[in-house]
mmCIF file of C-alpha atoms in Angstrom:
data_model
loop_
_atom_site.group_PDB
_atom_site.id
_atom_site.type_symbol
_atom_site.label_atom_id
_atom_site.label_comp_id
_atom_site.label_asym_id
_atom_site.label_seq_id
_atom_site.Cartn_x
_atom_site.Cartn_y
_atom_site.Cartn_z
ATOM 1 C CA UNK O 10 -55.365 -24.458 1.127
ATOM 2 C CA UNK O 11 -53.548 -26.791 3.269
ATOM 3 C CA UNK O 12 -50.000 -26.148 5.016
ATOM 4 C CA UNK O 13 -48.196 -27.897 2.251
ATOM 5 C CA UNK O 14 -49.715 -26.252 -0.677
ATOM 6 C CA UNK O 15 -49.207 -22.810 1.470
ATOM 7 C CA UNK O 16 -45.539 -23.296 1.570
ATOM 8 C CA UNK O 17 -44.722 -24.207 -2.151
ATOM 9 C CA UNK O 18 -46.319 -21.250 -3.229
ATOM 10 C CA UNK O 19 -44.668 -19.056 -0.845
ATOM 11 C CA UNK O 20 -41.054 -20.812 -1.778
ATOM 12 C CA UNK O 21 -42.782 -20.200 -5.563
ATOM 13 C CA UNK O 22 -42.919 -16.343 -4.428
ATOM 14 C CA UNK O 23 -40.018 -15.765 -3.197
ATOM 15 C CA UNK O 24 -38.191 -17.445 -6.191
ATOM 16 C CA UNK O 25 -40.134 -14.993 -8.663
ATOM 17 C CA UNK O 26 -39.146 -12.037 -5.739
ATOM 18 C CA UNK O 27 -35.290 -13.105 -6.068
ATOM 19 C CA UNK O 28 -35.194 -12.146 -10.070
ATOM 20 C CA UNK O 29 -35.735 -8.477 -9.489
ATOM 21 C CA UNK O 30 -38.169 -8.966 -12.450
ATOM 22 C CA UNK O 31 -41.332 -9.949 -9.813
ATOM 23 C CA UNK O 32 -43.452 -8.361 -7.762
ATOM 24 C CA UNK O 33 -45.815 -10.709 -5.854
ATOM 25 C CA UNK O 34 -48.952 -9.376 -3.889
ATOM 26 C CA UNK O 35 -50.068 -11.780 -1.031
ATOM 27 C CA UNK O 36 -53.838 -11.681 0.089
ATOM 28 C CA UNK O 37 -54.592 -10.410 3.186
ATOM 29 C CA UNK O 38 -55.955 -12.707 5.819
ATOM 30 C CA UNK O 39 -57.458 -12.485 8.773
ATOM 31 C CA UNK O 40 -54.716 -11.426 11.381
ATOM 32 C CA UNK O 41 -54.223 -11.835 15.359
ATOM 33 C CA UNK O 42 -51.000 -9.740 15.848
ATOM 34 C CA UNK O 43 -47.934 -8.293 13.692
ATOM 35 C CA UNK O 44 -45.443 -8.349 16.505
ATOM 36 C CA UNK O 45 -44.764 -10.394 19.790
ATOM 37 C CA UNK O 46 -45.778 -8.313 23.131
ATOM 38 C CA UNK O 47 -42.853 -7.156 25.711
ATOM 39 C CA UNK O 48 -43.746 -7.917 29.053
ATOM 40 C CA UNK O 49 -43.906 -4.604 31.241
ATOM 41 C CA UNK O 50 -44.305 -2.822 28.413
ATOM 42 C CA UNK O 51 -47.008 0.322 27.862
ATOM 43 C CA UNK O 52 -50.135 -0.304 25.526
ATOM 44 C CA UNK O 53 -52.825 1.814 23.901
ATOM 45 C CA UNK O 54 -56.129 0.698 22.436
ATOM 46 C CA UNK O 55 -56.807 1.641 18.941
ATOM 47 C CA UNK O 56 -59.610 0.818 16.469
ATOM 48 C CA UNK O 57 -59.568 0.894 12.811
ATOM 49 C CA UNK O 58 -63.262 1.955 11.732
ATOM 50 C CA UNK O 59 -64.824 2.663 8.191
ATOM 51 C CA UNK O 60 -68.290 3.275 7.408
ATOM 52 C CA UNK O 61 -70.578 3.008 4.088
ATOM 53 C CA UNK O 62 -73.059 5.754 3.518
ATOM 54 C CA UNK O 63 -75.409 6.551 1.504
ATOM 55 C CA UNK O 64 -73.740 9.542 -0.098
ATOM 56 C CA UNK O 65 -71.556 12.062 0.513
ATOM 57 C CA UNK O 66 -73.602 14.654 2.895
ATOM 58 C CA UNK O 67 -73.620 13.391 6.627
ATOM 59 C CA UNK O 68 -76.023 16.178 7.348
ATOM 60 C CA UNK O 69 -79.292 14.439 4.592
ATOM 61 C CA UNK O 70 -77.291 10.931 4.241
ATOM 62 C CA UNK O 71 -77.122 7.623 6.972
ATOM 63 C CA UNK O 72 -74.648 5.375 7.655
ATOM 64 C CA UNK O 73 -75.645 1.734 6.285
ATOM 65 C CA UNK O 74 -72.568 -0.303 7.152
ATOM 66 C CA UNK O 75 -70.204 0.181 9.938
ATOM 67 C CA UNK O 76 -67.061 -1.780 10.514
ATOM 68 C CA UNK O 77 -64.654 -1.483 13.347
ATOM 69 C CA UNK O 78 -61.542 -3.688 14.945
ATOM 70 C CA UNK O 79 -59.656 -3.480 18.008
ATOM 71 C CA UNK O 80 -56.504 -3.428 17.924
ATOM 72 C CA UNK O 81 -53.562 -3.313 20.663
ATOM 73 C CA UNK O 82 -50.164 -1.440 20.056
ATOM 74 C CA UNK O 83 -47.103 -0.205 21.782
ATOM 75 C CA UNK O 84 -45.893 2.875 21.867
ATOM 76 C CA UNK O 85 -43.617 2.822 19.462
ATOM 77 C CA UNK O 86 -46.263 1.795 17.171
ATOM 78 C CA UNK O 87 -46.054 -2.209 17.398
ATOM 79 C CA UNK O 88 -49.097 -4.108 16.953
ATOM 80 C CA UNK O 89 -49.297 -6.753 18.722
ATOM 81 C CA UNK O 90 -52.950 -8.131 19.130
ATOM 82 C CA UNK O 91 -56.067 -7.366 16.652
ATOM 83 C CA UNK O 92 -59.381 -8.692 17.598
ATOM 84 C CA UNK O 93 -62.643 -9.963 16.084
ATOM 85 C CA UNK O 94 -63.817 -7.493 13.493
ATOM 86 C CA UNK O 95 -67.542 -6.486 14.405
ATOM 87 C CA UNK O 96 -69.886 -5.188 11.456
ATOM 88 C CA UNK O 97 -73.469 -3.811 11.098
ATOM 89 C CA UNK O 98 -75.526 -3.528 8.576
ATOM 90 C CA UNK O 99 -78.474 -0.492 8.769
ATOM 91 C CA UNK O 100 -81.863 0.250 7.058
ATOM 92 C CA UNK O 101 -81.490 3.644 5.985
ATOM 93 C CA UNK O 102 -85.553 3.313 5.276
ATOM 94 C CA UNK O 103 -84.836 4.875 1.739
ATOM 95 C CA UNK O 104 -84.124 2.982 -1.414
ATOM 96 C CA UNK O 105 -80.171 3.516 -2.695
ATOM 97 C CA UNK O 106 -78.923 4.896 -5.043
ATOM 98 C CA UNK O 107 -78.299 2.410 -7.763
ATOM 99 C CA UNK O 108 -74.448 3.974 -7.730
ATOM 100 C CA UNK O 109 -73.971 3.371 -3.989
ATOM 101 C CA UNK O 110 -75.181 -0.466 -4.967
ATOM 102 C CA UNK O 111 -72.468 -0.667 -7.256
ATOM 103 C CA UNK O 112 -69.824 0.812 -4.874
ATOM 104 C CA UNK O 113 -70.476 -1.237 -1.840
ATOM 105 C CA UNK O 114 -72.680 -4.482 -3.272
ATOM 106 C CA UNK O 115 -75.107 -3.219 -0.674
ATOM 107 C CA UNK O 116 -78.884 -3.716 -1.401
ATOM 108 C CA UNK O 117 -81.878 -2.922 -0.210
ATOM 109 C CA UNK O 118 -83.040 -6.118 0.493
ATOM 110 C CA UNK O 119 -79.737 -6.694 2.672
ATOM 111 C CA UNK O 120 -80.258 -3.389 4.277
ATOM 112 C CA UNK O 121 -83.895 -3.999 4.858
ATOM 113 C CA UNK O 122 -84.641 -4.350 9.202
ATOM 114 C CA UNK O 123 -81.063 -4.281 10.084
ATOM 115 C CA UNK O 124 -79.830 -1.975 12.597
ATOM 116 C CA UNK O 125 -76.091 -0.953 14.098
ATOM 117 C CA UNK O 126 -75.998 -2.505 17.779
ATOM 118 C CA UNK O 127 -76.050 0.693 19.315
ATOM 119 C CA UNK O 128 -74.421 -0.512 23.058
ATOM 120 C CA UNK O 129 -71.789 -2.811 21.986
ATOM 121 C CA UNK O 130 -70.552 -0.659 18.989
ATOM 122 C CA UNK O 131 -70.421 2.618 21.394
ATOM 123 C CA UNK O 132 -68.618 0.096 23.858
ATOM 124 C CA UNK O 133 -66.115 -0.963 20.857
ATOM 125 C CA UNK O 134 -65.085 2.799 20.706
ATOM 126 C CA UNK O 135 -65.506 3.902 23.790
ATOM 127 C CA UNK O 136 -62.576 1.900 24.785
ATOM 128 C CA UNK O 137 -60.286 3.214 22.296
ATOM 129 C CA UNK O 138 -57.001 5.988 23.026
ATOM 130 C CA UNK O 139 -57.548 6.368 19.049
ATOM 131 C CA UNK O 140 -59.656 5.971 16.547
ATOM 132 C CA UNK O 141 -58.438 5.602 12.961
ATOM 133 C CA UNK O 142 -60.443 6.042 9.311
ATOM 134 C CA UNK O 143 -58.397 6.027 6.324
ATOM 135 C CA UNK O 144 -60.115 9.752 5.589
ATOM 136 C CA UNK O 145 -61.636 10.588 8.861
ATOM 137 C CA UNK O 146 -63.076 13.714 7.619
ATOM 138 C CA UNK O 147 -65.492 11.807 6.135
ATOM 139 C CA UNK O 148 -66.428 9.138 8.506
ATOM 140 C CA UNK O 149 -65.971 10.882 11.718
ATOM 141 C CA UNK O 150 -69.202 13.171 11.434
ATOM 142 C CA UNK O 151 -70.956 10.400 10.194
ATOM 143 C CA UNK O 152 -70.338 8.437 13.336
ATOM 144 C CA UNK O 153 -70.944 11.079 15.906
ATOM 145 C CA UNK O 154 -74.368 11.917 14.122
ATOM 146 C CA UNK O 155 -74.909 8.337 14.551
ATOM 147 C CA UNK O 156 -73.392 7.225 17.978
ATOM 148 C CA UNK O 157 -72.917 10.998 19.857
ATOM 149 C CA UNK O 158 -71.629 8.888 23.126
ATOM 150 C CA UNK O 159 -68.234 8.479 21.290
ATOM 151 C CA UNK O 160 -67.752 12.121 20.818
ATOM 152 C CA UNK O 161 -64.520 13.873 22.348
ATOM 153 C CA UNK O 162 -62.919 11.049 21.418
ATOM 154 C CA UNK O 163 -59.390 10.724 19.480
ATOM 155 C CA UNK O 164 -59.389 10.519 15.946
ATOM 156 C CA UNK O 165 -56.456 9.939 13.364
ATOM 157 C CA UNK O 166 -56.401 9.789 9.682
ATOM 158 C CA UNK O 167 -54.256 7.179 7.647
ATOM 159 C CA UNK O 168 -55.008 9.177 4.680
ATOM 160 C CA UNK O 169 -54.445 12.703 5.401
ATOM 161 C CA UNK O 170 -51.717 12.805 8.091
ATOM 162 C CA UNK O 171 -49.216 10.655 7.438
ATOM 163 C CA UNK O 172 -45.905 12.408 4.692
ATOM 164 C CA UNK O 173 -46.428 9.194 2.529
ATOM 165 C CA UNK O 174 -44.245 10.707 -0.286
ATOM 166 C CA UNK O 175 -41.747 10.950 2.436
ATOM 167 C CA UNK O 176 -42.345 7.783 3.455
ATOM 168 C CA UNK O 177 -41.275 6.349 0.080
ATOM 169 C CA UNK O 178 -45.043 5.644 -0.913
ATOM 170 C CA UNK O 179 -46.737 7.197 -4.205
ATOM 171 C CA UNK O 180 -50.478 7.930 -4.003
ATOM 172 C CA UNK O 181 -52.622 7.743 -0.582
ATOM 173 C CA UNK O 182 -55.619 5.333 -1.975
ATOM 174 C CA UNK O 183 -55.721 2.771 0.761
ATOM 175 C CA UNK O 184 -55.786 -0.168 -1.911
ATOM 176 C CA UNK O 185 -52.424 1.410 -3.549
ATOM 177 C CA UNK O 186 -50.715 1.729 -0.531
ATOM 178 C CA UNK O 187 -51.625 -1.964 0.691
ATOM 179 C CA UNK O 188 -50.716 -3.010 -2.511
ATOM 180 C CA UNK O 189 -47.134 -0.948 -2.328
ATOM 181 C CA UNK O 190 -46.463 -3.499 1.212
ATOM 182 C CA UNK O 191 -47.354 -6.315 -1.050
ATOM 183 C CA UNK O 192 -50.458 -7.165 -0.244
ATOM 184 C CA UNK O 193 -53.716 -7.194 -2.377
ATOM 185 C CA UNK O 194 -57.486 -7.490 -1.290
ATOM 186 C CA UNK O 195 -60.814 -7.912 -3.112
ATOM 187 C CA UNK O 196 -64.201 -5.256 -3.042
ATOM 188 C CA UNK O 197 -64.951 -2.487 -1.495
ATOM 189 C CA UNK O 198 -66.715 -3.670 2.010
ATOM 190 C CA UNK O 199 -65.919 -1.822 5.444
ATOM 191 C CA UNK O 200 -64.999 -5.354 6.699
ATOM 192 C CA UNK O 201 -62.255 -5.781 4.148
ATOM 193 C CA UNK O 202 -61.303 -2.206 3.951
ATOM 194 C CA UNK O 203 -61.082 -1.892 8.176
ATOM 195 C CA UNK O 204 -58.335 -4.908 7.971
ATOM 196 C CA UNK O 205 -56.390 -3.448 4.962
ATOM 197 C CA UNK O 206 -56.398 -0.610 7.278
ATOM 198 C CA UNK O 207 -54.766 -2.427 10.182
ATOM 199 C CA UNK O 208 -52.067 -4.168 7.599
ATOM 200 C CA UNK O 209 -51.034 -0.819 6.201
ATOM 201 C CA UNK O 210 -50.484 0.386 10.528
ATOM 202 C CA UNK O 211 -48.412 -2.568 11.058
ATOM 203 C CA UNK O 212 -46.275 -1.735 8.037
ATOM 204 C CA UNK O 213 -42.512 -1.688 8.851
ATOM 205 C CA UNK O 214 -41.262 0.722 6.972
ATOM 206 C CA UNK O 215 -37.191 0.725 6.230
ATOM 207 C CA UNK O 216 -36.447 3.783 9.295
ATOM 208 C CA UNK O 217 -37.437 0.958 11.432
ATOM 209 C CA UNK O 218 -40.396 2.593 12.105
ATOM 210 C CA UNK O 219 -44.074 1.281 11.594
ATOM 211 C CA UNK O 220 -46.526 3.308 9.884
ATOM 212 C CA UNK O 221 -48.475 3.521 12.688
ATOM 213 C CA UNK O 222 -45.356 5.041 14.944
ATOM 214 C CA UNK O 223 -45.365 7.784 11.762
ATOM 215 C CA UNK O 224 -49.232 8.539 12.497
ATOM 216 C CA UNK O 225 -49.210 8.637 16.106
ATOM 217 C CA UNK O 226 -46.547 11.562 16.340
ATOM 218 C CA UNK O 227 -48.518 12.866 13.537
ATOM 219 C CA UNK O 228 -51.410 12.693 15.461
ATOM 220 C CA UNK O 229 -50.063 14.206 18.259
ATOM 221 C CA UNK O 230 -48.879 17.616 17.388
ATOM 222 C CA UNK O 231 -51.316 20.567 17.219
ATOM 223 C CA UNK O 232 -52.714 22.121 14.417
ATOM 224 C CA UNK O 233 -54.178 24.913 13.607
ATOM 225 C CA UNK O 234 -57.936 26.071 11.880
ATOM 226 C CA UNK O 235 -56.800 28.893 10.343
ATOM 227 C CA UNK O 236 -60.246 31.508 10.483
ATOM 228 C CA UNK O 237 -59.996 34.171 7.598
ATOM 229 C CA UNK O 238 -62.729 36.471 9.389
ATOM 230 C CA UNK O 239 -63.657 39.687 8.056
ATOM 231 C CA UNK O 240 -61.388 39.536 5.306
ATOM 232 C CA UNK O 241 -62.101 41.202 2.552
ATOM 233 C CA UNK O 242 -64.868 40.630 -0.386
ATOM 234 C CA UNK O 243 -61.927 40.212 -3.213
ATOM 235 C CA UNK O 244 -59.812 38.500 -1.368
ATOM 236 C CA UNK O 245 -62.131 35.306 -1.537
ATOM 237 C CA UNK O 246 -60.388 34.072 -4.623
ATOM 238 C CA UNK O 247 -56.742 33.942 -3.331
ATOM 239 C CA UNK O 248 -58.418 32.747 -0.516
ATOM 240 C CA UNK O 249 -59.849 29.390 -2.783
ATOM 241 C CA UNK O 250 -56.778 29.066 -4.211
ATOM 242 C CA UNK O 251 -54.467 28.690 -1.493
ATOM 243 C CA UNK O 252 -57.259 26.022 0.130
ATOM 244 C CA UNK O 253 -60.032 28.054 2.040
ATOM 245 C CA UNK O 254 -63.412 26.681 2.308
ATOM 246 C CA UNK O 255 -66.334 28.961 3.521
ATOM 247 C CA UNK O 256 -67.633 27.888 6.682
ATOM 248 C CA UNK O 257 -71.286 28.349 6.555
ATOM 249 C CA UNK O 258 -71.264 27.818 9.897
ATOM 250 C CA UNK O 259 -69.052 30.824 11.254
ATOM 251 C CA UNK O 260 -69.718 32.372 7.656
ATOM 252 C CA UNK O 261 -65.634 32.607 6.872
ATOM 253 C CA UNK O 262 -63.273 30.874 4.831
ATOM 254 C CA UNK O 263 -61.683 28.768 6.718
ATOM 255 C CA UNK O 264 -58.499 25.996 6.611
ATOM 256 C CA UNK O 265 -56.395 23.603 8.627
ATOM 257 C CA UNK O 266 -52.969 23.626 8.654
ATOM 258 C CA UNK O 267 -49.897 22.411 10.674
ATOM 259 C CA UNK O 268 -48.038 23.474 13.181
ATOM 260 C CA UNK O 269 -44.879 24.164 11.324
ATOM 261 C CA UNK O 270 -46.860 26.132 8.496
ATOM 262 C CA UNK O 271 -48.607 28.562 11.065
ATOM 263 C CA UNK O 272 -46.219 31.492 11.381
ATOM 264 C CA UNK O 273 -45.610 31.679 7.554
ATOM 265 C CA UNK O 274 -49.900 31.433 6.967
ATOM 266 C CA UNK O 275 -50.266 33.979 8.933
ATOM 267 C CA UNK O 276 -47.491 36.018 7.106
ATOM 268 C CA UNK O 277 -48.957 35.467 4.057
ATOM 269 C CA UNK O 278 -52.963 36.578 5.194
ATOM 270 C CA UNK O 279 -51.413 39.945 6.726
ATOM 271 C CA UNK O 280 -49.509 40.501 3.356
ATOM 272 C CA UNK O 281 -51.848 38.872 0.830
ATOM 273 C CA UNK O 282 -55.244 39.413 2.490
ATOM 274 C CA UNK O 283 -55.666 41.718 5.138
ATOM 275 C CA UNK O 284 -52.986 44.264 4.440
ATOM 276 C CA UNK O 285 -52.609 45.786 7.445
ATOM 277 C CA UNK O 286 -56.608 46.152 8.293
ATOM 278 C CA UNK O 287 -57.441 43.119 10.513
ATOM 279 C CA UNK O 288 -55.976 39.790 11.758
ATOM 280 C CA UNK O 289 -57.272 36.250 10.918
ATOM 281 C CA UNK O 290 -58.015 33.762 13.856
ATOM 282 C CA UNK O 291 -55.816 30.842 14.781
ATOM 283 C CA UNK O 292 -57.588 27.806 16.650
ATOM 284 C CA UNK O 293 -55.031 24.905 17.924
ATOM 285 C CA UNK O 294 -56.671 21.783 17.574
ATOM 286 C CA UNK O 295 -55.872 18.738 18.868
ATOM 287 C CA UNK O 296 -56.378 14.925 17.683
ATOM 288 C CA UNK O 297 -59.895 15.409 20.490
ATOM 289 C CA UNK O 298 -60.953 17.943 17.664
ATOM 290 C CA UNK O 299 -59.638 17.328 14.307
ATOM 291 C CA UNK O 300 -62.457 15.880 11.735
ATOM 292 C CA UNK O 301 -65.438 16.913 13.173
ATOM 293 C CA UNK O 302 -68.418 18.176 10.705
ATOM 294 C CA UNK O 303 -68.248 22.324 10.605
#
């Protein structure tokens, strides 16, 4: 599309926009910075990562694409240079699953003798302050299984940390959310998905905030793994319901919560749960921590 044709369909846009009766989506393309730098000003490294797998387990399953993007922001959230996106491809030496084919377009005959460039992908993260997945529960332990020179690091979730009900958003899906900036992009690739990602950070949102300012301080305060040990046999159902999961590891139920929430959890297990025989375990945890596999 040349510059001309560009610009009569963005003064076509905006036209539609100005009814109140239109909502137009742009596509995303390939970005090198949201805002201008300051000069003198602090900057962090961050990288937006995503990876496809394939299944759900990290323990039986193997990473077979991984995606990750440097980016550069201020500290009030600003981002003001993105990089070259840099993506592998990796023979999990299995056939897929026909369903993971359909999810990611992957194949085994794209997959076959390709292999994640182990030096300059643990150099990539290595020089990160934080990490980001848009559900880092799921791709952090994948990644450490796969690259364990990148553990310790810092790792923040788009999906689970920001208040994106508070932050006049409905849903968490990364696609909705894009699409709630105005902005739209095609399939389901880590390359595609790891930009979306940065998009959604640069977000200004109408506090004057960027949505990346809203996950940093969420990233920053403590939380808690709340450790339900020894509690009792019938307790395991209110347990579920209020949203334990046994840990096979420390064999308890187990759940994270936030700071704020951690007097009035542990209120609730000495009334609900323990009643008066007992205490349940508080761990702080810090953005180091959070996401790792149990």
């Amino acid at each position: 599309m040349s510059s001309t044709d560009h610009d009569t369909f963005e003064r076509a846009a905006r036209f539609l926009e100005s009814s109140g009766d239109y909502r137009v989506l742009r596509k995303l393309r390939p970005v090198t910075g949201f805002h201008a730098p300051i000069p003198g000003a602090e900057y962090r490294v961050g990288v937006a990562i995503d990876v496809e797998t394939t299944g759900l387990d990290c323990s039986t399953d193997r990473i077979i694409e991984l995606a990750v993007q440097r980016f550069r922001y201020d500290l009030a959230g600003r981002i003001v240079e993105v990089g070259q996106p840099r993506v592998w491809r990796e023979d999990p030496e299995r056939a897929l699953d026909p369903v993971i084919t359909r999810l990611t377009g992957l194949t085994d005959d794209m997959l076959k003798g390709q292999a994640i460039d182990d030096e300059v992908a643990l150099e990539i993260l290595a020089s990160a302050d934080l990490i980001v997945a848009h559900n880092a529960g799921f791709d952090r332990p994948f990644v450490d299984k796969r690259l364990p020179g990148v553990a310790g690091k810092a790792w923040a979730c788009s999906l689970a940390e920001p208040d994106w009900l508070d932050l006049g958003f409905d849903g968490r899906a990364l696609a909705h959310l894009v699409s709630q900036c105005g902005w739209f992009y095609e399939g389901h690739r880590a390359e595609v998905d790891i930009l979306a990602l940065i998009y959604l950070l640069a977000h200004d949102l109408p506090d004057g905030r960027t949505v990346m300012s809203h996950l940093m301080a969420a990233s920053e305060r403590p939380s808690f793994t709340v450790n339900a040990v020894d509690a009792p046999f019938d307790s395991k159902d209110r347990l579920k319901a209020r949203g334990y999961r046994w840990n096979s590891v420390l064999r308890c139920w187990s759940r994270d919560i936030p700071e704020v929430e951690r007097d009035a959890e542990e209120a609730w297990l000495k009334a609900d749960v323990y009643v008066g025989h007992g205490a349940p375990a508080f761990l702080a945890v810090s953005a180091c921590d959070r996401y790792k596999a149990p």
